[in-house]
Coordinates of C-alpha atoms in Angstrom, one line a residue:
M150 CA -1.5 -73.6 -35.5
V151 CA -4.3 -71.9 -33.5
P152 CA -2.8 -72.4 -30.1
T153 CA 0.5 -70.8 -31.2
M154 CA -1.3 -67.7 -32.5
L155 CA -3.3 -67.4 -29.2
L156 CA -0.1 -67.6 -27.2
R157 CA 1.5 -64.9 -29.2
D158 CA -1.5 -62.6 -28.7
D159 CA -1.3 -63.2 -25.0
R160 CA 2.3 -62.2 -24.9
F161 CA 1.5 -58.9 -26.7
A162 CA -1.3 -58.2 -24.3
V163 CA 0.9 -58.8 -21.2
A164 CA 3.7 -56.5 -22.7
A165 CA 1.1 -53.8 -23.4
L166 CA -0.2 -54.0 -19.8
R167 CA 3.3 -53.7 -18.5
Q168 CA 4.0 -50.5 -20.6
L169 CA 0.7 -49.0 -19.4
W170 CA 1.5 -49.8 -15.7
R171 CA 4.9 -48.2 -16.1
G172 CA 3.4 -45.1 -17.6
L173 CA 0.8 -44.8 -14.8
L174 CA 3.6 -45.1 -12.2
L175 CA 5.7 -42.4 -13.9
C176 CA 2.7 -40.0 -14.0
A177 CA 2.0 -40.6 -10.3
A178 CA 5.6 -39.9 -9.4
L179 CA 5.6 -36.6 -11.4
V180 CA 2.4 -35.5 -9.7
L181 CA 3.8 -36.3 -6.2
M182 CA 7.0 -34.4 -7.0
Q183 CA 5.1 -31.3 -8.2
A184 CA 2.9 -31.4 -5.1
A185 CA 5.9 -31.7 -2.8
A186 CA 7.6 -28.8 -4.5
Q187 CA 4.5 -26.6 -4.2
A188 CA 4.1 -27.5 -0.5
S189 CA 7.7 -26.7 0.3
E190 CA 7.7 -23.3 -1.5
R191 CA 8.3 -20.4 0.9
K192 CA 5.7 -17.6 1.1
V193 CA 6.6 -14.1 2.1
L194 CA 4.3 -11.1 2.6
V195 CA 5.8 -7.7 1.9
L196 CA 4.1 -4.6 3.2
Y197 CA 4.9 -1.2 1.5
S198 CA 4.1 2.2 3.0
L199 CA 4.0 4.5 0.0
G200 CA 1.6 3.1 -2.6
S201 CA 2.1 1.8 -6.2
D202 CA 5.2 2.1 -8.3
A203 CA 3.4 4.6 -10.6
S204 CA 2.4 7.0 -7.7
S205 CA 5.6 6.9 -5.6
A206 CA 9.1 7.7 -6.8
W207 CA 10.4 5.9 -3.7
Q208 CA 8.4 2.7 -4.6
S209 CA 9.8 2.8 -8.1
L210 CA 13.4 2.8 -6.7
L211 CA 12.6 -0.1 -4.4
R212 CA 11.2 -2.1 -7.3
K213 CA 14.3 -1.4 -9.4
G214 CA 16.6 -2.6 -6.6
M215 CA 14.6 -5.7 -5.8
T216 CA 14.3 -6.7 -9.5
A217 CA 18.1 -6.3 -10.0
E218 CA 18.9 -8.4 -6.9
L219 CA 16.4 -11.2 -7.6
S220 CA 17.5 -11.5 -11.2
Q221 CA 20.8 -12.9 -10.0
H222 CA 19.0 -15.9 -8.5
S223 CA 17.3 -18.8 -10.3
P224 CA 13.5 -18.5 -10.5
A225 CA 13.1 -21.8 -8.6
S226 CA 14.9 -20.4 -5.6
I227 CA 12.8 -17.2 -5.3
P228 CA 9.9 -17.6 -2.8
A229 CA 6.3 -16.8 -3.6
I230 CA 6.0 -13.0 -2.9
F231 CA 2.7 -11.4 -1.8
E232 CA 2.7 -7.6 -1.8
E233 CA 0.3 -5.1 -0.2
R234 CA 0.6 -1.3 -0.2
F235 CA -0.8 1.2 2.3
D236 CA -0.7 4.1 -0.1
A237 CA 0.1 6.6 2.7
V238 CA 1.3 9.2 0.2
R239 CA -2.2 9.6 -1.3
V240 CA -4.6 9.0 1.6
G241 CA -2.5 9.8 4.7
D242 CA -1.0 7.6 7.5
E243 CA -4.1 7.1 9.6
Q244 CA -6.5 6.5 6.7
A245 CA -4.0 3.9 5.3
L246 CA -3.9 2.1 8.6
S247 CA -7.6 2.2 9.5
S248 CA -8.9 -0.9 7.7
M249 CA -5.8 -2.9 6.7
A250 CA -5.9 -5.5 9.5
P251 CA -9.3 -7.0 8.7
Y252 CA -8.5 -6.8 5.0
L253 CA -5.3 -8.8 5.4
R254 CA -7.1 -11.4 7.7
A255 CA -9.8 -11.9 5.2
K256 CA -7.6 -12.1 2.1
Y257 CA -4.8 -14.3 3.5
A258 CA -6.9 -16.5 5.9
G259 CA -5.9 -19.7 4.1
I260 CA -2.2 -18.9 3.6
K261 CA 0.6 -19.7 6.0
F262 CA 3.5 -17.2 5.6
D263 CA 7.1 -18.0 6.3
A264 CA 8.0 -14.4 6.9
I265 CA 6.6 -10.8 6.8
I266 CA 8.7 -7.8 5.7
A267 CA 7.5 -4.3 6.5
E268 CA 9.2 -1.4 4.6
N269 CA 9.2 2.2 5.9
Y270 CA 7.4 3.7 8.8
V271 CA 3.7 3.3 8.1
A272 CA 4.0 -0.5 7.4
G273 CA 6.4 -0.9 10.3
R274 CA 4.0 0.9 12.7
F275 CA 1.0 -1.2 11.5
L276 CA 2.8 -4.5 11.9
N277 CA 4.2 -3.6 15.4
E278 CA 0.7 -2.5 16.5
H279 CA -0.9 -5.8 15.4
P280 CA 1.1 -8.7 17.1
D281 CA -2.0 -10.9 16.8
L282 CA -1.9 -10.7 12.9
F283 CA -0.3 -13.8 11.5
P284 CA 1.0 -15.0 14.9
G285 CA 4.3 -17.0 15.0
V286 CA 5.5 -15.7 11.6
P287 CA 9.0 -14.1 11.7
R288 CA 8.8 -10.3 11.2
H289 CA 11.4 -8.0 9.6
Y290 CA 11.2 -4.2 9.9
I291 CA 13.4 -2.5 7.3
N292 CA 13.8 1.2 7.0
H293 CA 11.2 1.8 9.8
G294 CA 12.2 5.5 10.1
R295 CA 12.3 5.8 13.9
I296 CA 15.6 6.8 15.5
G297 CA 16.6 4.4 18.4
W298 CA 13.5 2.3 18.0
K299 CA 13.5 -1.5 18.2
P300 CA 10.5 -3.7 17.4
R301 CA 9.2 -5.9 20.2
D302 CA 8.2 -8.8 17.9
G303 CA 10.8 -9.0 15.2
I304 CA 14.1 -7.8 13.7
G305 CA 14.7 -4.2 12.9
Y306 CA 17.0 -3.1 10.0
Q307 CA 17.2 0.7 10.3
V308 CA 19.6 2.8 8.3
Q309 CA 21.7 4.7 10.8
A310 CA 20.9 8.4 10.3
D311 CA 24.4 10.0 9.8
F312 CA 23.4 13.6 9.7
T313 CA 27.0 14.6 10.4
R314 CA 27.8 13.5 6.8
T315 CA 24.4 14.7 5.5
I316 CA 25.0 18.2 6.8
G317 CA 28.8 18.2 6.5
I318 CA 28.7 17.7 2.7
I319 CA 27.1 21.1 2.2
P320 CA 30.1 23.3 3.2
Q321 CA 32.4 20.8 1.6
V322 CA 31.0 21.1 -1.9
A323 CA 29.5 24.6 -1.6
P324 CA 31.9 26.7 0.5
Q325 CA 30.1 29.9 -0.7
V326 CA 27.0 28.9 1.3
K327 CA 26.6 30.9 4.6
R328 CA 23.0 30.0 5.4
V329 CA 21.2 26.6 5.4
I330 CA 17.4 26.3 5.3
V331 CA 16.2 23.0 6.8
I332 CA 12.7 22.0 5.5
G333 CA 10.8 19.5 7.5
D334 CA 7.3 19.1 9.0
S335 CA 5.8 19.0 12.5
T336 CA 5.2 15.2 12.7
E337 CA 6.8 13.4 15.6
R338 CA 8.8 11.2 13.3
M339 CA 10.1 14.1 11.3
Q340 CA 10.9 16.1 14.5
E341 CA 13.2 13.3 15.5
S342 CA 15.2 13.9 12.4
V343 CA 15.1 17.7 12.9
R344 CA 16.6 17.3 16.3
A345 CA 19.3 15.1 14.9
V346 CA 20.0 17.8 12.2
R347 CA 20.3 20.4 15.0
D348 CA 22.9 18.3 16.8
A349 CA 24.9 17.8 13.6
A350 CA 24.6 21.6 12.7
S351 CA 26.2 22.6 16.0
A352 CA 29.6 21.6 14.6
H353 CA 29.2 24.2 11.8
Q354 CA 27.7 27.1 13.8
H355 CA 30.9 29.2 13.5
R356 CA 30.5 29.4 9.7
L357 CA 26.9 28.5 8.8
A358 CA 23.6 29.9 10.0
F359 CA 20.8 27.4 10.2
E360 CA 17.1 28.2 9.8
Y361 CA 14.3 25.6 10.3
W362 CA 11.1 25.7 8.2
D363 CA 9.0 22.9 9.8
N364 CA 5.6 24.7 10.3
L365 CA 4.9 26.5 7.1
T366 CA 2.2 26.2 4.4
Y367 CA 3.4 25.2 0.9
A368 CA 2.6 28.7 -0.3
E369 CA 4.7 30.3 2.4
M370 CA 7.6 27.8 1.7
F371 CA 7.7 28.5 -2.0
H372 CA 7.3 32.2 -1.5
Q373 CA 10.2 32.4 1.0
A374 CA 12.4 30.1 -1.1
A375 CA 12.0 32.4 -4.1
R376 CA 13.5 35.2 -2.1
L377 CA 16.6 33.3 -0.8
P378 CA 20.0 35.1 -1.6
S379 CA 22.7 33.4 -3.6
D380 CA 24.7 32.4 -0.5
S381 CA 21.9 30.2 0.8
A382 CA 21.2 26.5 0.5
I383 CA 18.2 24.3 1.2
F384 CA 18.3 20.9 3.0
L385 CA 15.0 19.2 2.0
M386 CA 13.8 16.2 4.0
P387 CA 11.0 13.9 2.8
I388 CA 7.9 15.7 3.9
Y389 CA 4.3 14.9 2.9
H390 CA 2.2 17.7 4.3
D391 CA 2.3 21.3 5.4
R392 CA 0.9 23.1 8.4
T393 CA -2.7 22.9 7.0
G394 CA -2.5 19.2 6.4
E395 CA -2.4 19.5 2.6
R396 CA -0.6 16.4 1.3
R397 CA 1.9 16.4 -1.6
R398 CA 4.6 13.9 -2.8
P399 CA 8.1 14.9 -1.7
V400 CA 9.3 14.6 -5.3
D401 CA 6.6 17.1 -6.4
I402 CA 7.7 19.5 -3.7
A403 CA 11.4 19.1 -4.9
R404 CA 10.4 19.9 -8.5
Q405 CA 8.5 23.0 -7.5
L406 CA 11.4 24.2 -5.3
V407 CA 13.8 23.7 -8.3
A408 CA 11.6 25.9 -10.4
T409 CA 11.2 28.5 -7.6
T410 CA 14.5 29.1 -5.9
Q411 CA 18.0 30.0 -7.1
A412 CA 19.6 28.2 -4.0
P413 CA 21.1 24.7 -4.3
I414 CA 18.9 22.0 -2.8
F415 CA 20.5 19.2 -0.8
T416 CA 18.6 16.2 0.6
N417 CA 19.1 12.9 2.4
W418 CA 16.5 10.9 0.4
E419 CA 17.2 9.4 -3.1
A420 CA 13.7 9.8 -4.3
I421 CA 13.9 13.6 -4.1
V422 CA 17.1 13.8 -6.3
V423 CA 15.3 14.9 -9.5
P424 CA 17.0 17.1 -12.1
G425 CA 18.1 20.3 -10.5
V426 CA 18.3 18.9 -6.9
V427 CA 22.0 18.6 -5.9
G428 CA 21.6 15.5 -3.7
G429 CA 24.2 14.8 -1.1
Y430 CA 24.6 11.9 1.4
V431 CA 21.3 10.1 0.8
V432 CA 19.5 7.0 1.7
S433 CA 19.2 4.9 -1.4
G434 CA 15.8 3.4 -2.3
E435 CA 17.5 1.0 -4.8
R436 CA 19.8 -0.4 -2.1
I437 CA 16.9 -0.8 0.3
G438 CA 15.2 -2.8 -2.5
H439 CA 18.4 -5.0 -2.6
A440 CA 18.1 -5.4 1.1
I441 CA 14.5 -6.6 0.8
A442 CA 15.5 -9.0 -1.8
D443 CA 18.2 -10.3 0.5
L444 CA 15.6 -10.9 3.2
L445 CA 13.4 -12.7 0.7
M446 CA 16.3 -15.0 -0.1
Q447 CA 17.0 -15.5 3.6
H448 CA 20.3 -13.6 3.4
Q449 CA 21.7 -11.0 5.8
P450 CA 21.1 -7.5 4.2
D451 CA 23.9 -5.0 4.0
I452 CA 22.3 -2.1 5.9
A453 CA 25.5 -0.2 6.4
G454 CA 25.9 0.1 2.6
I455 CA 22.5 1.7 2.0
P456 CA 23.4 5.4 2.4
G457 CA 26.0 7.0 0.1
Y458 CA 26.9 10.1 -1.9
L459 CA 24.6 10.8 -4.9
F460 CA 24.6 14.0 -7.0
D461 CA 22.8 15.4 -10.0
Y462 CA 25.4 16.2 -12.6
G463 CA 23.5 19.2 -14.0
A464 CA 23.2 20.8 -10.5
I465 CA 26.9 20.4 -9.9
Q466 CA 27.6 22.3 -13.1
R467 CA 25.0 25.0 -12.4
F468 CA 26.1 25.8 -8.8
H469 CA 29.9 25.2 -9.5
L470 CA 30.2 22.6 -6.8
Q471 CA 33.7 21.3 -5.9
N472 CA 35.3 18.7 -3.7
I473 CA 32.8 16.0 -4.7
P474 CA 33.7 12.7 -2.8
P475 CA 35.4 10.2 -5.1
T476 CA 32.9 7.5 -4.2
A477 CA 29.9 9.6 -5.3
Q478 CA 27.5 8.5 -8.0
Y479 CA 26.1 10.9 -10.7
L480 CA 22.6 11.1 -12.1
Y481 CA 21.5 12.6 -15.4
R482 CA 25.0 12.8 -16.8
P483 CA 24.9 13.7 -20.5
Q484 CA 26.1 11.1 -23.0
S485 CA 27.4 11.3 -26.5
V486 CA 24.9 10.3 -29.3
L487 CA 26.8 7.0 -29.8
E488 CA 26.8 6.3 -26.0
Q489 CA 23.2 7.3 -25.6
Y490 CA 21.8 5.4 -28.6
W491 CA 24.3 2.5 -28.8
W492 CA 21.8 -0.1 -28.0
Q493 CA 19.1 1.4 -30.2
I494 CA 21.6 1.4 -33.1
L495 CA 22.7 -2.2 -32.4
T496 CA 19.0 -3.2 -32.1
G497 CA 18.1 -1.5 -35.4
L498 CA 21.0 -3.2 -37.3
T499 CA 20.0 -6.5 -35.8
L500 CA 16.4 -6.0 -36.8
I501 CA 17.5 -5.1 -40.4
V502 CA 19.5 -8.3 -40.6
L503 CA 16.6 -10.3 -39.2
Q504 CA 14.2 -8.7 -41.6
G505 CA 16.5 -9.6 -44.5
L506 CA 16.6 -13.2 -43.3
L507 CA 12.8 -13.3 -42.8
I508 CA 12.2 -11.9 -46.3
S509 CA 14.6 -14.6 -47.8
A510 CA 12.7 -17.3 -45.9
L511 CA 9.3 -15.9 -47.0
V512 CA 10.5 -16.1 -50.7
F513 CA 11.2 -19.8 -50.3
S514 CA 8.0 -20.5 -48.4
L515 CA 5.3 -18.9 -50.6
R516 CA 3.6 -22.2 -51.2
S517 CA 2.8 -22.7 -47.5
R518 CA 2.0 -19.1 -46.8
R519 CA -1.8 -19.5 -46.9
Q520 CA -1.7 -22.5 -44.6
T521 CA 0.6 -20.8 -42.2
L522 CA -1.5 -17.6 -42.1
R523 CA -4.7 -19.7 -41.5
A524 CA -3.0 -21.5 -38.6
L525 CA -1.8 -18.2 -37.1
N526 CA -5.2 -16.7 -37.3
E527 CA -6.8 -19.7 -35.6
E528 CA -4.2 -19.6 -32.9
R529 CA -4.7 -15.9 -32.4
D530 CA -8.5 -16.3 -32.2
Q531 CA -8.0 -19.1 -29.6
L532 CA -5.6 -17.0 -27.6
E533 CA -7.9 -14.0 -27.6
A534 CA -10.8 -16.2 -26.5
R535 CA -8.7 -17.7 -23.7
V536 CA -7.5 -14.2 -22.6
A537 CA -11.1 -12.9 -22.7
Q538 CA -12.2 -15.9 -20.6
R539 CA -9.4 -15.5 -18.1
T540 CA -10.2 -11.7 -17.9
L541 CA -13.8 -12.4 -17.1
E542 CA -12.9 -15.0 -14.5
L543 CA -10.4 -12.5 -12.9
M544 CA -13.0 -9.7 -12.9
A545 CA -15.6 -12.0 -11.3
A546 CA -13.1 -13.2 -8.6
N547 CA -12.0 -9.6 -7.8
T548 CA -15.7 -8.5 -7.6
K549 CA -16.5 -11.4 -5.3
L550 CA -13.4 -10.7 -3.1
E551 CA -14.3 -7.0 -2.8
Q552 CA -17.9 -7.9 -1.9
Q553 CA -16.7 -10.4 0.7
A554 CA -14.3 -7.8 2.2
T555 CA -16.9 -5.1 2.5
T556 CA -20.1 -7.0 3.4
D557 CA -21.2 -8.5 6.7
P558 CA -21.8 -12.2 6.0
L559 CA -24.7 -12.6 8.5
T560 CA -26.8 -9.6 7.6
G561 CA -25.8 -8.8 4.1
I562 CA -25.3 -5.1 4.8
G563 CA -22.0 -3.3 4.8
N564 CA -19.3 -4.1 7.4
R565 CA -17.0 -1.9 9.5
R566 CA -14.4 -1.5 6.7
R567 CA -17.0 -0.4 4.1
M568 CA -18.6 2.1 6.6
T569 CA -15.2 3.6 7.5
E570 CA -14.4 4.2 3.8
Q571 CA -17.9 5.7 3.2
I572 CA -17.6 8.0 6.2
N573 CA -14.3 9.4 4.9
K574 CA -15.8 9.9 1.4
E575 CA -18.9 11.6 2.8
L576 CA -16.8 13.8 5.1
E577 CA -14.8 15.0 2.2
R578 CA -17.9 15.7 0.2
S579 CA -19.5 17.5 3.2
R580 CA -16.5 19.8 3.5
R581 CA -16.4 20.5 -0.2
F582 CA -20.1 21.4 -0.6
K583 CA -20.7 22.7 2.9
H584 CA -23.4 20.2 3.6
P585 CA -24.2 18.7 7.1
L586 CA -23.5 15.0 7.7
S587 CA -25.0 12.9 10.6
L588 CA -24.1 9.5 12.0
L589 CA -26.2 7.2 14.2
M590 CA -24.6 4.5 16.3
V591 CA -27.1 1.8 17.3
D592 CA -26.8 -0.9 20.0
I593 CA -29.3 -3.6 20.9
D594 CA -30.3 -3.4 24.5
H595 CA -29.6 -6.4 26.7
F596 CA -28.7 -8.5 23.7
K597 CA -26.6 -10.9 25.8
N598 CA -29.9 -12.0 27.5
V599 CA -31.3 -13.0 24.1
N600 CA -28.3 -15.3 23.5
D601 CA -28.4 -16.7 27.0
I602 CA -32.2 -17.3 27.1
Y603 CA -33.2 -18.1 23.5
G604 CA -29.8 -19.3 22.1
H605 CA -27.4 -17.9 19.6
E606 CA -29.5 -18.9 16.5
A607 CA -32.3 -16.8 17.8
G608 CA -29.8 -14.0 18.5
D609 CA -28.6 -14.2 14.9
R610 CA -32.2 -14.0 13.7
A611 CA -32.7 -10.9 15.8
I612 CA -29.6 -9.2 14.4
V613 CA -30.7 -10.0 10.9
A614 CA -34.2 -8.7 11.5
I615 CA -33.0 -5.5 13.1
S616 CA -30.4 -4.9 10.4
H617 CA -33.2 -5.2 7.7
A618 CA -35.5 -2.9 9.7
L619 CA -32.7 -0.3 10.0
A620 CA -31.8 -0.5 6.3
S621 CA -35.4 -0.4 5.1
G622 CA -36.2 2.5 7.3
M623 CA -33.6 4.8 5.7
R624 CA -33.4 6.9 2.6
S625 CA -31.7 5.7 -0.6
I626 CA -28.7 8.0 0.0
D627 CA -28.2 6.7 3.5
M628 CA -26.1 3.7 4.4
A629 CA -26.4 1.1 7.2
S630 CA -23.6 -1.2 8.4
R631 CA -23.0 -3.8 11.1
F632 CA -20.0 -2.4 13.0
G633 CA -19.5 -5.5 15.2
G634 CA -21.6 -7.8 17.4
E635 CA -24.9 -6.2 18.1
E636 CA -23.7 -2.7 17.1
F637 CA -24.8 -0.9 13.9
V638 CA -23.8 2.4 12.3
L639 CA -26.1 4.5 10.1
L640 CA -24.7 7.3 7.9
M641 CA -27.0 10.1 6.8
P642 CA -25.4 12.5 4.3
E643 CA -26.9 16.0 3.9
T644 CA -28.7 15.7 7.2
E645 CA -28.7 18.0 10.1
I646 CA -28.6 16.6 13.6
D647 CA -32.3 17.5 14.4
V648 CA -33.5 15.6 11.3
A649 CA -31.2 12.7 12.2
G650 CA -32.5 12.7 15.7
A651 CA -36.1 12.5 14.5
A652 CA -35.2 9.7 12.1
A653 CA -33.4 7.9 15.0
E654 CA -36.5 8.2 17.1
R655 CA -38.6 6.7 14.3
L656 CA -36.2 3.8 14.0
R657 CA -36.2 3.2 17.7
S658 CA -40.0 3.1 17.7
D659 CA -40.0 0.6 14.7
I660 CA -37.6 -1.7 16.5
A661 CA -39.6 -1.6 19.7
A662 CA -42.7 -2.8 17.7
L663 CA -40.7 -5.6 16.1
R664 CA -41.3 -9.2 17.2
I665 CA -38.7 -11.9 16.7
A666 CA -39.8 -15.6 16.6
G667 CA -37.9 -17.8 19.2
D668 CA -37.2 -21.5 18.8
N669 CA -40.3 -22.5 21.0
S670 CA -42.9 -20.2 19.3
E671 CA -42.2 -17.4 21.9
E672 CA -41.9 -13.8 20.8
I673 CA -38.7 -11.9 21.5
R674 CA -39.1 -8.2 22.0
L675 CA -36.1 -5.9 21.7
T676 CA -35.2 -2.3 22.1
I677 CA -32.3 -0.2 20.9
S678 CA -30.3 2.7 22.1
I679 CA -29.1 5.3 19.6
G680 CA -26.3 7.9 19.8
V681 CA -26.5 10.7 17.2
A682 CA -23.6 12.9 16.1
S683 CA -23.3 15.4 13.3
S684 CA -20.4 17.0 11.5
D685 CA -20.6 20.7 10.8
P686 CA -18.6 21.5 7.6
S687 CA -18.2 25.1 8.6
G688 CA -16.7 24.2 12.0
T689 CA -13.8 22.1 13.1
M690 CA -12.7 19.6 10.5
D691 CA -14.0 16.1 11.6
S692 CA -12.4 12.7 10.9
A693 CA -14.1 9.4 10.7
S694 CA -12.7 8.4 14.1
S695 CA -13.8 11.7 15.8
L696 CA -17.3 11.5 14.4
L697 CA -17.6 7.8 15.5
S698 CA -16.2 8.7 18.9
R699 CA -18.9 11.4 19.5
A700 CA -21.7 9.1 18.4
D701 CA -20.3 6.4 20.7
K702 CA -20.3 8.9 23.6
A703 CA -23.9 9.8 22.9
L704 CA -24.8 6.0 22.7
Y705 CA -23.1 5.5 26.1
Q706 CA -25.2 8.3 27.6
A707 CA -28.3 6.7 26.2
K708 CA -27.3 3.4 27.8
H709 CA -26.5 5.2 31.1
E710 CA -29.9 7.0 31.1
G711 CA -31.9 3.7 30.9
R712 CA -31.6 2.4 27.3
D713 CA -34.4 2.4 24.7
R714 CA -33.8 6.1 23.9
V715 CA -32.0 8.5 21.5
V716 CA -29.3 10.9 22.6
S717 CA -27.8 13.5 20.3
C718 CA -24.5 15.4 20.9

């Protein structure tokens, strides 16, 4: 009797072990499959020129087109998309380009991209000027905005500028127009388009007079537009600044022109077609968004289909336009109440039906109501706690990433990117309040000898000691940063050049008295050379690059005159 029972227990144990082993094998297979799927997922970096969806009408159109195209594919087939924005509309082209390269290197150091897509001229220019960034990754330049230009390290997808159609549509739909005002700006990129417009306009010179406004202030532009006669038309290109350098979004310029002038406004850019702007033969932001989605999915984009005829329905009625091309699309066309609110009505009826069903269900489930509400409250509390925890983790990660991106890892002071941003801020504040601003560029004399004689560890200690001496020897409103290697930059707001020169002399003396311990108990003595430059807010407007350049020239002169000295310019 006992041996039979023991044998039966052994059989049960063996069966249980087999089931456990099968479960472990299944879990291992699932983990391996998931890891393989993640490893094989494509990663694509997309660089945008014009900022966030909220700040740029063009970017909103791109997002709309990309979303529509990608929604036609299964989520599993869509690659991992990493997006960065230069925000050139808000800060300007040069400022947007100045610190992006080190930022991208730091942020994506551990990611291997399968492709990079640059949209519009700022992103295209940046990517083309940095061939060493993400080497070996295929590059795609879409809508790069330069006529006849081809990238040297990738594939260019540029919409062919057909200004023959762009200009030709004006006399076709508005035969009463005798004078066309072409509004552009003085940038090299825009002047390429202005020259193309002049070539296309030559075919209409017998019936149309063309006038080019590409070097006006905004005030002059709006003042002259308000005085245009009824037989005039405006052709508005996407401009971002006037003669003085003041920056505005093209869509804001278009809205003010609509409120100012009685002349019809034509354009070649979809983002400018706001209510009151006629439109014309335009480059479609939505279709460029479709093209970017095609590149993301490794499909050939339809570049030829990007431009097309687009008109504001209200402007057509206002200016009595005729001969509209049959392929044209219309914006802001009024709808009947039923057409306009059809989905709202259907949604409302559906909600009423659902509410009726819900009330009926609640009547039959009153007994379990308290238990259900308790479970829902507990789930809500847990969800809020998880959201709060994830929010704190994300804030901490973002703070750490920002600190890493703007701090020199060796010395703990600011790096080149942080200093460049601070210079731009202080220059703006200097111009606004008419305060002087000085900048010191510092270089350690004969630093290569320190590395060669005492070793790189001693060199690092020397850099750390000098950075601390520079930072501690300045005011609380000043800022010190390591600009690269043995070079430092000190920013002194509200400081005239004489005061900055005196401060530089004091710092030079402090460093000369500094002693650095070597590896073999020897003392290392160092000297520094300093170039001082100052920005006068009442004089020529400085930029960060020009201020740094002048300080660098003064530093070079100090080196040339024998080092261990201060030179101001």
